[in-house]
C-alpha positions as a printed NumPy array, in Angstrom:
array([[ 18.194,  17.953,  -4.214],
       [ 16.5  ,  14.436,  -3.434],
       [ 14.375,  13.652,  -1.204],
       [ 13.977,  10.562,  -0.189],
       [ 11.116,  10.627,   2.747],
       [  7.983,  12.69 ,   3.23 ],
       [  7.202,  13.515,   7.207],
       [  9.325,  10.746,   7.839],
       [  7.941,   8.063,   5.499],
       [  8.935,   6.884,   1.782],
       [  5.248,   6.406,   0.832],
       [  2.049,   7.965,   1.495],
       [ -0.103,   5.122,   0.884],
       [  1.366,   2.472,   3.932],
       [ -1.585,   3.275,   6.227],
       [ -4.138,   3.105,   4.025],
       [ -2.694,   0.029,   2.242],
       [ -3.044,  -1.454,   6.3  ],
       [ -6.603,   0.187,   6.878],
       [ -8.144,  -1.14 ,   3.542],
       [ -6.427,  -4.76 ,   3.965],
       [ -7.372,  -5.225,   7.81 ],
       [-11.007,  -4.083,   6.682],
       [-11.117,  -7.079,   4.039],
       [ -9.66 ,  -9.26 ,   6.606],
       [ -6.484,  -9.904,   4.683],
       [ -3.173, -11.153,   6.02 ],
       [  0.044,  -9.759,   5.101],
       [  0.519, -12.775,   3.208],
       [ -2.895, -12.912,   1.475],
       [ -2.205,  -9.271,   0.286],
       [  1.321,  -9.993,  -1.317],
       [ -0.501, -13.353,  -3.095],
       [ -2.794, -11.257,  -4.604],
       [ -0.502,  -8.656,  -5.769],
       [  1.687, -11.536,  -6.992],
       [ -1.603, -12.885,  -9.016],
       [ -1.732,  -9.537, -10.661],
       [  1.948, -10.189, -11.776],
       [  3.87 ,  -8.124,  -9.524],
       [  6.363,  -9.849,  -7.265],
       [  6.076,  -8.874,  -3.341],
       [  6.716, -10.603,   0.049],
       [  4.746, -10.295,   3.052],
       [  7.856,  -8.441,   4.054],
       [  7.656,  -6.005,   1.047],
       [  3.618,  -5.523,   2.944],
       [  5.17 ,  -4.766,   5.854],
       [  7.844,  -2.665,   5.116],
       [  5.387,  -0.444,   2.994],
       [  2.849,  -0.475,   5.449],
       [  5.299,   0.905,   8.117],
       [  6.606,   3.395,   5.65 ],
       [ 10.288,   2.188,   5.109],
       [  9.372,   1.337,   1.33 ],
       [  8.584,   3.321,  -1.768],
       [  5.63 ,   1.888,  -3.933],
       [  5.783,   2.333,  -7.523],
       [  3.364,   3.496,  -9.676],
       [  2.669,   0.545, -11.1  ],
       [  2.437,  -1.155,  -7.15 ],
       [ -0.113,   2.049,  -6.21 ],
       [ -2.12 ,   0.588,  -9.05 ],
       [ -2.487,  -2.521,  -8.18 ],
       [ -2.759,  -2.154,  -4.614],
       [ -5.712,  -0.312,  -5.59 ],
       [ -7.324,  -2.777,  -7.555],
       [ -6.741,  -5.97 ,  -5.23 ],
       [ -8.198,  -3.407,  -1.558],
       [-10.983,  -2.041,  -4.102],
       [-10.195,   1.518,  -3.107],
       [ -9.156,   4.309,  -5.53 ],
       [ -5.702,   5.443,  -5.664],
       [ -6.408,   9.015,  -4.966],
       [ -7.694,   7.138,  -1.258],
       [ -4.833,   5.53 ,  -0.964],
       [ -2.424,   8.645,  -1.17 ],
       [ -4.519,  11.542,   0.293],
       [ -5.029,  12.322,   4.172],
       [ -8.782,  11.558,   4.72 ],
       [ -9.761,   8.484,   7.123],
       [-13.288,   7.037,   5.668],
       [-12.799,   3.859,   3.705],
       [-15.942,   4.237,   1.021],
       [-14.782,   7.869,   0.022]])
């Protein structure tokens, strides 16, 4: 059996990927520039779709998400709130 969606989402990161990019004052489109300077192609659409939870993220995406917010990827995917934990 597949599944496709978790309580309704396709990732677990989305809100955190939001949270740590409004707290370095980052646009949609400044977010998908850096992740594109890192060699991954995204739109600021790709930013929004994963923020609202209607995209998977790769591996490879988690990774560099992480990198370009300066948060760990165990942040990004678990359920706690504080941004420096």
């Amino acid at each position: 059996m597949k599944i496709y969606t978790y309580k309704g989402k396709k990732n677990l990161c989305g809100e955190k990927i939001r949270m740590a990019r409004l707290n370095r004052r980052m646009t949609q489109s400044d977010l998908a520039a850096q992740i594109q300077i890192q060699g991954v192609t995204m739109e600021r659409d790709s930013i929004s779709r994963i923020e609202i939870g209607t995209r998977f993220v790769t591996d490879y995406e988690l990774k560099i998400f992480s990198k370009v917010l300066g948060v760990s990827m165990e942040w990004l995917t678990n359920n706690t709130s504080p941004l420096n934990e």
